[in-house]
Short mmCIF file of C-alpha atoms and ligand atoms in Angstrom, two decimals:
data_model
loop_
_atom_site.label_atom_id
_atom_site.label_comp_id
_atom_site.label_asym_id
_atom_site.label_seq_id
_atom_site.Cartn_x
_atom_site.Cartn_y
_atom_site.Cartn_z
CA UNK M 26 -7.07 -6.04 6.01
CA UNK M 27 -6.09 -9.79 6.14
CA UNK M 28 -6.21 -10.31 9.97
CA UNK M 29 -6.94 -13.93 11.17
CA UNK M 30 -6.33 -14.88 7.44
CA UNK M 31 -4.19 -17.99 7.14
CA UNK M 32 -2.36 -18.04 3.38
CA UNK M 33 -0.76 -21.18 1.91
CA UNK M 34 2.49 -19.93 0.21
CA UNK M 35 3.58 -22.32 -2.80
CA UNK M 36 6.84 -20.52 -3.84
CA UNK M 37 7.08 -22.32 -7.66
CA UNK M 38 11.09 -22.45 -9.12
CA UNK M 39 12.17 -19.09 -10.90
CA UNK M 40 14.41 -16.48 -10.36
CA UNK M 41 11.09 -14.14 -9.23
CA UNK M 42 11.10 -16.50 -6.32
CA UNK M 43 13.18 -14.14 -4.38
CA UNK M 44 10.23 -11.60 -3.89
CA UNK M 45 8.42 -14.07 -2.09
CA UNK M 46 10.35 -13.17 1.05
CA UNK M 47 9.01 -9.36 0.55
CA UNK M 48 5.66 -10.89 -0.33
CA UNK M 49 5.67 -12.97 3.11
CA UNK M 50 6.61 -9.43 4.99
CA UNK M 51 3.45 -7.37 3.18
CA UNK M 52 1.06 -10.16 3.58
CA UNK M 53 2.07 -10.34 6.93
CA UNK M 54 1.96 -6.60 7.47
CA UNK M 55 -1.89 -6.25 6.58
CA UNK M 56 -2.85 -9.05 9.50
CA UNK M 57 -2.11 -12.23 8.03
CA UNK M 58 -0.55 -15.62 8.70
CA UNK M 59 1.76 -17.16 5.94
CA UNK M 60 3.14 -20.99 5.67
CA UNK M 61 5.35 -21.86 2.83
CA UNK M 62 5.92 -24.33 0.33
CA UNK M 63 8.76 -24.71 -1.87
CA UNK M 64 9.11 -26.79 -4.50
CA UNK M 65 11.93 -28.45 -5.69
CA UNK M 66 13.28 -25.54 -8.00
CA UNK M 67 11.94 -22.68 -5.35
CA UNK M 68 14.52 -24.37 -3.04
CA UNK M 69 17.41 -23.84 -5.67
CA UNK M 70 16.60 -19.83 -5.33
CA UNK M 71 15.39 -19.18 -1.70
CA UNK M 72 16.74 -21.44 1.22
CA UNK M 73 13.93 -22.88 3.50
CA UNK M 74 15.99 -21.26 6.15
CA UNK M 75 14.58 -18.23 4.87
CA UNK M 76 11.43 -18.92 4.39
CA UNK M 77 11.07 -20.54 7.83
CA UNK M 78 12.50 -17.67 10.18
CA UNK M 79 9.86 -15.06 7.82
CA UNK M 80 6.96 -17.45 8.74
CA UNK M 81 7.58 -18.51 11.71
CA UNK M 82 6.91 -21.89 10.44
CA UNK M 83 8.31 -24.92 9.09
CA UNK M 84 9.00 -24.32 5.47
CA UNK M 85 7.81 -27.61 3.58
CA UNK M 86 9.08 -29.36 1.18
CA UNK M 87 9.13 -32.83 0.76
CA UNK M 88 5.98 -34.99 0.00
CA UNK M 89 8.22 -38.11 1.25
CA UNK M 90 9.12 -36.27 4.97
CA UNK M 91 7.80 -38.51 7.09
CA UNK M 92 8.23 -35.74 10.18
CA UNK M 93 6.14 -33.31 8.19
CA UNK M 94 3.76 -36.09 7.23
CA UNK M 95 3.77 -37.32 11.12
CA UNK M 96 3.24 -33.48 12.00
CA UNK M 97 1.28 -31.98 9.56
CA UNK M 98 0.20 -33.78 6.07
CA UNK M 99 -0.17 -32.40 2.74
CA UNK M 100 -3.90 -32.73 3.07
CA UNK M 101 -3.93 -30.82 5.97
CA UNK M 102 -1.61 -28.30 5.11
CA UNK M 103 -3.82 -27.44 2.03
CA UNK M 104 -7.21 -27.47 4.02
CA UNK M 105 -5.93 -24.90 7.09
CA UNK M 106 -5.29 -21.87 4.75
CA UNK M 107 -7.62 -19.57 4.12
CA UNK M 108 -6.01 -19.05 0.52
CA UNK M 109 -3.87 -21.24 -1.54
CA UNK M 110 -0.94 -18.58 -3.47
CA UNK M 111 1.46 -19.70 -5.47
CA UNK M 112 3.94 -17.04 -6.07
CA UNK M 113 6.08 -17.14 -8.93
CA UNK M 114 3.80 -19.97 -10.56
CA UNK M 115 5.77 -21.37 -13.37
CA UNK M 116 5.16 -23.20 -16.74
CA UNK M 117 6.24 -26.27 -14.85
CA UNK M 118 3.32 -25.76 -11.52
CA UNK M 119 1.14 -24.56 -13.57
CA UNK M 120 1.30 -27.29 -16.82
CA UNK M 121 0.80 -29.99 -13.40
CA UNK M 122 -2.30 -28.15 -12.27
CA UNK M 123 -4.12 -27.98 -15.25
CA UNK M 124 -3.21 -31.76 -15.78
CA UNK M 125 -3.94 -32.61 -12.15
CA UNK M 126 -0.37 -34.23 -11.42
CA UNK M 127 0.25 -34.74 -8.13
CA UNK M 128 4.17 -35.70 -8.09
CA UNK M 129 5.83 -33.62 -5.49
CA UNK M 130 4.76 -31.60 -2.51
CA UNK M 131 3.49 -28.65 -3.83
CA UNK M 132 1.50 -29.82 -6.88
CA UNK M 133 -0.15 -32.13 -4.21
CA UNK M 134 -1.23 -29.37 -1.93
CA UNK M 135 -2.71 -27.99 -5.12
CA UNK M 136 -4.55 -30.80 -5.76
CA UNK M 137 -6.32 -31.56 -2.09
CA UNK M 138 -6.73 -28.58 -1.65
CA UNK M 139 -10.55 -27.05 -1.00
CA UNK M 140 -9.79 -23.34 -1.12
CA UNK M 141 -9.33 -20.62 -3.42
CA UNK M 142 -6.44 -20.51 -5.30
CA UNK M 143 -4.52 -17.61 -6.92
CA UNK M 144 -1.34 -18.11 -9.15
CA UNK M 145 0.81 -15.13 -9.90
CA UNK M 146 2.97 -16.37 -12.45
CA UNK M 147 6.48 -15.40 -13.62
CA UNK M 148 8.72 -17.17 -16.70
CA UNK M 149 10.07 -16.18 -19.72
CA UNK M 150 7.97 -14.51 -22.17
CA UNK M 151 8.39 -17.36 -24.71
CA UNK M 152 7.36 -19.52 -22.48
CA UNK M 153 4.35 -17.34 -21.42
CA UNK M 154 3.34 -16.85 -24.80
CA UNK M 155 3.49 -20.35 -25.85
CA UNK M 156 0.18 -22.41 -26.80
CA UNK M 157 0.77 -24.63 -23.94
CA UNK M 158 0.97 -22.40 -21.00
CA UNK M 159 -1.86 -20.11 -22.62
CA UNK M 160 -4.47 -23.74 -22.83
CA UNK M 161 -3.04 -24.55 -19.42
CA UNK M 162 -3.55 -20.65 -17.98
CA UNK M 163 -7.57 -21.45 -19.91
CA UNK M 164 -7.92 -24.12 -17.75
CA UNK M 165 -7.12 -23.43 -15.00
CA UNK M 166 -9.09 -20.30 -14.66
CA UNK M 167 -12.18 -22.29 -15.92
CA UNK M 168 -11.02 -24.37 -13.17
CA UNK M 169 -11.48 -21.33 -10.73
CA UNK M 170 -8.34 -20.00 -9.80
CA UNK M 171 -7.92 -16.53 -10.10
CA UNK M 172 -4.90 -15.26 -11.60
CA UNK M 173 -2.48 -11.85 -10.91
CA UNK M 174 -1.11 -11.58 -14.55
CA UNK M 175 2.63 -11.09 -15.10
CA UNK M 176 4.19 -8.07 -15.90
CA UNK M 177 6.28 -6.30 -18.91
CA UNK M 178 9.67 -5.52 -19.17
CA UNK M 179 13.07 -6.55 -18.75
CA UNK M 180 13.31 -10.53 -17.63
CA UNK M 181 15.82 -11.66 -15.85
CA UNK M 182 16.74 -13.86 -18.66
CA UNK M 183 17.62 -10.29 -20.68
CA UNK M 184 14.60 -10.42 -23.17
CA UNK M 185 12.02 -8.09 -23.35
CA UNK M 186 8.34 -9.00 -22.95
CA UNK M 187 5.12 -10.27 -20.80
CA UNK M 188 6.33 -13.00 -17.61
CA UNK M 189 7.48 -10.57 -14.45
CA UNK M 190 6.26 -11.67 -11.30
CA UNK M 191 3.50 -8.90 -10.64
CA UNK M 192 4.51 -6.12 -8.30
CA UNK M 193 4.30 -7.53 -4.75
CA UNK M 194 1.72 -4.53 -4.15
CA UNK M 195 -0.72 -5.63 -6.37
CA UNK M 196 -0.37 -9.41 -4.96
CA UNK M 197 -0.88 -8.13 -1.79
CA UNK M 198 -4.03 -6.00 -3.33
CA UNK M 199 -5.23 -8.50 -4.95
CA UNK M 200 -5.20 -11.14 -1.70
CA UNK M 201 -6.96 -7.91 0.12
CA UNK M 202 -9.89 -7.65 -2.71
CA UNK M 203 -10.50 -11.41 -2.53
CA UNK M 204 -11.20 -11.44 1.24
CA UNK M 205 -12.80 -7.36 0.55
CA UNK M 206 -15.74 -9.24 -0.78
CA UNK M 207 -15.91 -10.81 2.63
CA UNK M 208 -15.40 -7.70 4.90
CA UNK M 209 -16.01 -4.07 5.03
CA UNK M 210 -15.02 -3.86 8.69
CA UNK M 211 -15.26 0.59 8.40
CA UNK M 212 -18.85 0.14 6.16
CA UNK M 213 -21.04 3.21 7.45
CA UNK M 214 -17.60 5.42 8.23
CA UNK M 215 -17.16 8.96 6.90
CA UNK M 216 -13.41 10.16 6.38
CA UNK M 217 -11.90 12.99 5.24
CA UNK M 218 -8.88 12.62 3.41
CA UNK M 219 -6.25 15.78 2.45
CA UNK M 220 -3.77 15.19 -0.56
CA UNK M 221 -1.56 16.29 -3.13
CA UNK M 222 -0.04 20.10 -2.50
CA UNK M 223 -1.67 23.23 -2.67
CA UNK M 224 -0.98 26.24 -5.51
CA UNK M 225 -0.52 29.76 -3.78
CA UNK M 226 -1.00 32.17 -6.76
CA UNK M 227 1.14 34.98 -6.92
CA UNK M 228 -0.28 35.98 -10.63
CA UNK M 229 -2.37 34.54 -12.61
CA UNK M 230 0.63 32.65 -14.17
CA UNK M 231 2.95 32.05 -11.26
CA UNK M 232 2.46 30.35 -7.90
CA UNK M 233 4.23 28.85 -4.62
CA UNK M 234 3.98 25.36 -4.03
CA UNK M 235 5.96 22.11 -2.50
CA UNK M 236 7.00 18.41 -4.57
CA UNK M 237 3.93 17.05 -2.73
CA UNK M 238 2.64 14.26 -5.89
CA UNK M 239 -0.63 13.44 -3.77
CA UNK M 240 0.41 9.20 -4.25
CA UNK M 241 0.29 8.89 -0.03
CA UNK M 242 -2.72 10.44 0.32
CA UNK M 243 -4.36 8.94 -2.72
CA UNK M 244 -3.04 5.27 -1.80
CA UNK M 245 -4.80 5.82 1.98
CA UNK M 246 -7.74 6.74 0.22
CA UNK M 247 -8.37 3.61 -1.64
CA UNK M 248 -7.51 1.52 1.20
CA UNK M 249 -10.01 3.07 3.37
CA UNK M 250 -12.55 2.84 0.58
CA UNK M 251 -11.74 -0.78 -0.13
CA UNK M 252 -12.13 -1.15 3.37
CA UNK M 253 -15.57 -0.09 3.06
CA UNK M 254 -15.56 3.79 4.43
CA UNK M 255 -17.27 6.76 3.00
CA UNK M 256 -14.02 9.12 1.91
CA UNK M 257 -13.92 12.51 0.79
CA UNK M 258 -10.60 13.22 -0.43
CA UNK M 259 -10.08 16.75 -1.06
CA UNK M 260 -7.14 17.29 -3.07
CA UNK M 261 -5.13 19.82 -4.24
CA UNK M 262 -3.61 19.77 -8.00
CA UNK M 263 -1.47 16.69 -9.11
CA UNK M 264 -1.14 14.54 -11.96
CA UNK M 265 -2.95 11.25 -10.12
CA UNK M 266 -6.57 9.82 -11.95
CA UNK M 267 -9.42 10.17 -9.42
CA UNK M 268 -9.82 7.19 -7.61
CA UNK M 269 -13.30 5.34 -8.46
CA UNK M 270 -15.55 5.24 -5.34
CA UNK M 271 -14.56 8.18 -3.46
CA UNK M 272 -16.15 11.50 -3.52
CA UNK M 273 -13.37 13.81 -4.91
CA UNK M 274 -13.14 17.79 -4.12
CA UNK M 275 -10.78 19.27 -6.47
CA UNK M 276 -9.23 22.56 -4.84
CA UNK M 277 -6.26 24.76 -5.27
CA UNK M 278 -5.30 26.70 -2.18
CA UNK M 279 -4.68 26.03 1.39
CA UNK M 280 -8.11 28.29 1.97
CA UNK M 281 -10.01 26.59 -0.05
CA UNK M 282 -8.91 23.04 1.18
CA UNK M 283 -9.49 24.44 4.68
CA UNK M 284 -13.28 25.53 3.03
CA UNK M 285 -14.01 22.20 1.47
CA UNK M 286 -12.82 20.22 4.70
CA UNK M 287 -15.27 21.93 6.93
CA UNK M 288 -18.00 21.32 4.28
CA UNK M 289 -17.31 17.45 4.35
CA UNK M 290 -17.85 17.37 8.49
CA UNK M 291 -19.14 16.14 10.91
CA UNK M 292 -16.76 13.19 10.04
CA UNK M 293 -15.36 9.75 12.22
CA UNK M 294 -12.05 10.51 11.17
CA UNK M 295 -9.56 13.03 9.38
CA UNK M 296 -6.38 12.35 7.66
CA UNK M 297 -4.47 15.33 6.70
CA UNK M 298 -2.04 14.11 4.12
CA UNK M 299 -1.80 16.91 2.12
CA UNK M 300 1.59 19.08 2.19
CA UNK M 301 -0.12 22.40 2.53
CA UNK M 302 1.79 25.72 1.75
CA UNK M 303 2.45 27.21 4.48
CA UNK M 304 2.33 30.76 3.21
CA UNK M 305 0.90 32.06 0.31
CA UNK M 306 1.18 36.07 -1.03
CA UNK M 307 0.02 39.30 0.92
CA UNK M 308 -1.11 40.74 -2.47
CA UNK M 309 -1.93 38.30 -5.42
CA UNK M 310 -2.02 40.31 -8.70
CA UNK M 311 -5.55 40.17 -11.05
CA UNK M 312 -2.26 40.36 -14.14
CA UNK M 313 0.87 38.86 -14.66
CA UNK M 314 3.52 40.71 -12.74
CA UNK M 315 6.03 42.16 -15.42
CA UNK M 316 10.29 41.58 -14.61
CA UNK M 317 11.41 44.92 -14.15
CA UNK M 318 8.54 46.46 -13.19
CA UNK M 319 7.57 44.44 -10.31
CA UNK M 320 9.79 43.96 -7.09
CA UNK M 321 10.41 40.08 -6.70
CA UNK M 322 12.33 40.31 -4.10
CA UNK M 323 10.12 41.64 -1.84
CA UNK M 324 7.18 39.26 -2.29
CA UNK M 325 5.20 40.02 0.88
CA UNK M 326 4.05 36.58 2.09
CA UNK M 327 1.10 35.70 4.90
CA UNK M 328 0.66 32.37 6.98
CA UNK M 329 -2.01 29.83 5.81
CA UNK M 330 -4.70 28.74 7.93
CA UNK M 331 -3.39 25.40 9.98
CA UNK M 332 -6.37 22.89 8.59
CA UNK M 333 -4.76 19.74 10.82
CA UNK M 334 -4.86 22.40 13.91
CA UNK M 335 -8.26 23.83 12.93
CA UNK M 336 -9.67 20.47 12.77
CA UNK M 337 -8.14 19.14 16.32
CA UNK M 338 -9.65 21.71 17.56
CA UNK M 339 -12.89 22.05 15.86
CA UNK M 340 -15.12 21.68 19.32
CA UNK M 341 -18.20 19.07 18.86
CA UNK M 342 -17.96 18.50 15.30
CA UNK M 343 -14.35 17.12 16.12
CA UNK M 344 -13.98 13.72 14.13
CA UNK M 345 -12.87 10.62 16.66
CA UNK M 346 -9.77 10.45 15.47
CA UNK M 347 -7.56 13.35 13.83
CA UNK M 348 -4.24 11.67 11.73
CA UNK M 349 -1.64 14.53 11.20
CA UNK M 350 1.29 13.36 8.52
CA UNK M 351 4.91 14.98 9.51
CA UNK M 352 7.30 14.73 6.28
CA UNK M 353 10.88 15.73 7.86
CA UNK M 354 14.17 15.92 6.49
CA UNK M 355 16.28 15.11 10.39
CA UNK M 356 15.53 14.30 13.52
CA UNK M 357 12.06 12.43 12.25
CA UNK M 358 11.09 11.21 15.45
CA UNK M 359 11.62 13.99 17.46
CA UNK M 360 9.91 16.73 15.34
CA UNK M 361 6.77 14.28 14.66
CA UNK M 362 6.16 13.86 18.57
CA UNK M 363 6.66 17.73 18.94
CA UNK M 364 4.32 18.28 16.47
CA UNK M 365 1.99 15.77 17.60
CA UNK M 366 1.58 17.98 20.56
CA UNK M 367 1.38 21.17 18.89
CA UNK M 368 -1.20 20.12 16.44
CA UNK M 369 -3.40 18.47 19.02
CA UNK M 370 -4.63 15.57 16.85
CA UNK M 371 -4.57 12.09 17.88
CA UNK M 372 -1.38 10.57 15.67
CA UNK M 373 1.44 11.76 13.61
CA UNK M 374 2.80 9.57 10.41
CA UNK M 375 6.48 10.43 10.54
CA UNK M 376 7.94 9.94 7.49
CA UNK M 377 11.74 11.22 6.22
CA UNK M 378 11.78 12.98 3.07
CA UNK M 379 15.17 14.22 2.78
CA UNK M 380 16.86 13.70 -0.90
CA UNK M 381 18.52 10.25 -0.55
CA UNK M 382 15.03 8.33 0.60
CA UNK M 383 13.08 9.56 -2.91
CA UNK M 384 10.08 9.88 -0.65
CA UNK M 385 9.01 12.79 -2.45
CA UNK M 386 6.94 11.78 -6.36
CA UNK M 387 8.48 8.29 -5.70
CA UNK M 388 6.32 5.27 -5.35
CA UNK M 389 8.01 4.11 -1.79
CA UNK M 390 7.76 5.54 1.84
CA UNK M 391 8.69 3.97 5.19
CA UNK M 392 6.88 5.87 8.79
CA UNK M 393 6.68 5.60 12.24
CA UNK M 394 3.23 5.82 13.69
CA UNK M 395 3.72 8.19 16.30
CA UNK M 396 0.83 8.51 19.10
CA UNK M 397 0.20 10.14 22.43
CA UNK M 398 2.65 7.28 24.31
CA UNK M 399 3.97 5.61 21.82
CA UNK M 400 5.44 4.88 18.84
CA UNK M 401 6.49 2.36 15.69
CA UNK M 402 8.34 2.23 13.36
CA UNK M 403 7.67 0.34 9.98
CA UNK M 404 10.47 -0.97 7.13
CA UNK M 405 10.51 0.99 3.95
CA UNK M 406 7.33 -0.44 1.73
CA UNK M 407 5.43 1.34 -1.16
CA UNK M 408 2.81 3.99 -0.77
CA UNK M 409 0.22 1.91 -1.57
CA UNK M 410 1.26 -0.59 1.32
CA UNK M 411 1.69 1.97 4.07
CA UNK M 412 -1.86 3.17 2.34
CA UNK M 413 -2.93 -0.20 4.13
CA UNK M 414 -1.23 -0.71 6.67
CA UNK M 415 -2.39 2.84 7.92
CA UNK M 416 -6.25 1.63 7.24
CA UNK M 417 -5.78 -1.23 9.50
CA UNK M 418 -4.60 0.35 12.15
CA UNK M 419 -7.36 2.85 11.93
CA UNK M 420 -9.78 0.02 11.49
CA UNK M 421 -8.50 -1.52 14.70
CA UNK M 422 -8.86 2.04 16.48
CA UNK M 423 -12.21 2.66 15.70
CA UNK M 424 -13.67 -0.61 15.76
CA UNK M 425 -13.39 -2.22 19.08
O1 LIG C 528 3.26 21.99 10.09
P1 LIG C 528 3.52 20.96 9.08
O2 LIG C 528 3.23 21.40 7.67
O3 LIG C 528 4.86 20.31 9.15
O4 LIG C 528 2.50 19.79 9.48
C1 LIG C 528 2.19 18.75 8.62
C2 LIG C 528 0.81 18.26 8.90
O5 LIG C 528 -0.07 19.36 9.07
C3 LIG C 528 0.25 17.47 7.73
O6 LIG C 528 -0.68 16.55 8.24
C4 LIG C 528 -0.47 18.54 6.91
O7 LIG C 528 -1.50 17.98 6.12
C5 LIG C 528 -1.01 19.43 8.01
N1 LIG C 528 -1.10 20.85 7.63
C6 LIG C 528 -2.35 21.43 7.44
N2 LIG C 528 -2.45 22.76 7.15
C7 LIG C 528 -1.35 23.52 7.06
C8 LIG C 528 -0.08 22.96 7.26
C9 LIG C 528 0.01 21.62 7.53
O8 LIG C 528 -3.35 20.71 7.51
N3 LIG C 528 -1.48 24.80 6.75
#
């Protein structure tokens, strides 16, 4: 979503300062290229070190360097970025910015700078909540920045209110929907997306069905939409809100998932998300079974259709590319590329769900992309990240 993008880091002085390394990773995940600033205070939390071997870059941080000013002055710095960030922006950055002080490296930058700007800002909730910082956050979005508002919750400094650093997710999301307006690169593309589990009835009361919560599938859904495709997602039951912009096909069983799939082709590409039961009853009963009467342990059951196999192999109406998802509990790797072959579609998203990783209803996930040849592995990141991180690298499949 952000390749070619070139992002100006200013990492402001607060404990939240920290997450900018993860926010340097993400950013850099999606496509783009991140240089840092630290001010004075970031410095006292996060080493340039850091910053540097993240980057790839110098981290700067002094106005008064004459090498950086020899190699690369603050003027320049702040004109070859794409997007100015400053991530945690506190009462201090943001009080000089609204004042248009220019005293130190950073609040230069912010100054000579011709680009966007976005603050995410992170302090203590008096200080968020005092008149000062309110007039200053006023001005400054008069001024045109845009702004990724803090957070509730715990603080670091033990109190309870508004002033976390947002969730590095939504930075990252909200960097992506400030270029979005820019590019749709999959405009004009039809997917199909499968989520969520599917309910095999047993009675009208009773059913089979897996700890699928849909989030994966959902998150991929609203990347490729944000990236401008045409999704179906056809879901099974969870607890999620339908995402806005996507057409949405509510179904309950493996059979009718398989149903509503085939009614949303011909299609460029399917992702089959969706932890489908693999079985469902011989014999579903019209009434509720009663104990005693009925013989539970002999539940007769019958293998669902295969929709990920069905739709490999669906002849011409077979979308350009086919994404299979393999959630494993050992030997990830191993059974993804075995079932990469048995499946017949183009890629398998590995991903280990046994107890310890909380993959399962929890709001993380870490794959490996597994294709014909190949494969990669990716650190553990939230759903919504892999969510874009998968759309790019369908992006970059489809569009040569
Ligand atoms: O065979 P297994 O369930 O492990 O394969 C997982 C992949 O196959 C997922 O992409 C899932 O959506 C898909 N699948 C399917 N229909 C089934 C079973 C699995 O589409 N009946």
């Amino acid at each position: 979503m952000l390749h070619g993008k070139r992002i100006l880091l200013i990492i402001g002085g607060g404990i939240a300062a920290y997450k900018a390394l993860d926010l340097i990773r993400r950013l850099q995940d999606q496509g783009a290229s991140v240089r840092g600033i630290l001010t004075k205070g970031g410095s006292e939390f996060i080493t340039p070190l850091s910053v540097a071997s993240l980057t790839g870059d110098k981290a700067y941080t002094d106005l008064f360097d004459l090498t950086d000013e020899a190699e690369m002055g603050h003027i320049r710095l702040s004109r070859e970025a794409d997007l100015v960030l400053v991530a945690p922006a506190t009462a201090d950055l943001m009080a000089k910015m609204a004042n248009g002080l220019a005293n130190d490296l950073a609040s230069t930058a912010l100054l000579a700078t011709d680009k966007p700007v976005m603050l995410c800002p992170a302090m203590n909730v008096e200080m968020w909540d005092k008149p000062a910082t309110q007039r200053n956050l006023k001005t400054l979005l008069s001024d045109g920045a845009t702004v990724v508002p803090p957070g509730e919750g715990m603080l670091a400094c033990g109190e309870m209110g508004a002033g976390r650093l947002a969730e590095v997710s939504d930075i990252v999301e909200a960097v992506i929907k400030h270029f979005g307006s820019e590019t749709k690169p999959l405009s004009g593309q039809l997917f199909i997306v499968t989520a969520g589990p599917t309910h095999e009835d047993i009675d009208p009361v009773r059913y089979i069905a897996n700890k699928s919560s849909g989030k994966q599938g959902y998150a991929l859904a609203e990347a490729l939409r944000d990236f401008g495709a045409k999704v179906t997602l056809v879901s099974g039951p969870t607890s999620l809100s339908v995402p806005e912009g996507v057409s949405f096909v509510a179904v309950r069983s493996a059979r009718d998932m398989l149903s509503a799939v085939e009614a949303a082709l011909p299609a460029d590409a399917a992702i089959c998300v969706a932890a489908v039961a693999d079985y469902r009853v011989a014999d579903q009963a019209n009434q509720k079974l009663k104990k005693g009467q009925s013989d539970f342990s002999q539940l007769a059951l019958i293998e669902n259709p295969d929709i990920l196999k069905t739709i490999s192999q669906v002849g011409a109406n077979r979308p350009t590319l086919v994404v299979g998802f393999a959630a494993e509990t050992e030997n990830v790797l191993e059974n993804g590329q075995a079932k990469l072959a048995r499946k017949g579609c183009d890629w398998i998203i590995a991903n280990d769900v046994s107890l310890q990783t909380n993959v399962m209803g929890g709001d993380e996930n870490s794959i490996i992309i597994i294709k014909k040849d190949t494969y990669k592995t990716f650190d553990k990141m939230t759903k919504k990240d892999v969510g874009n991180l998968l759309a790019t690298h369908i992006k970059d499949c489809l569009i040569k």
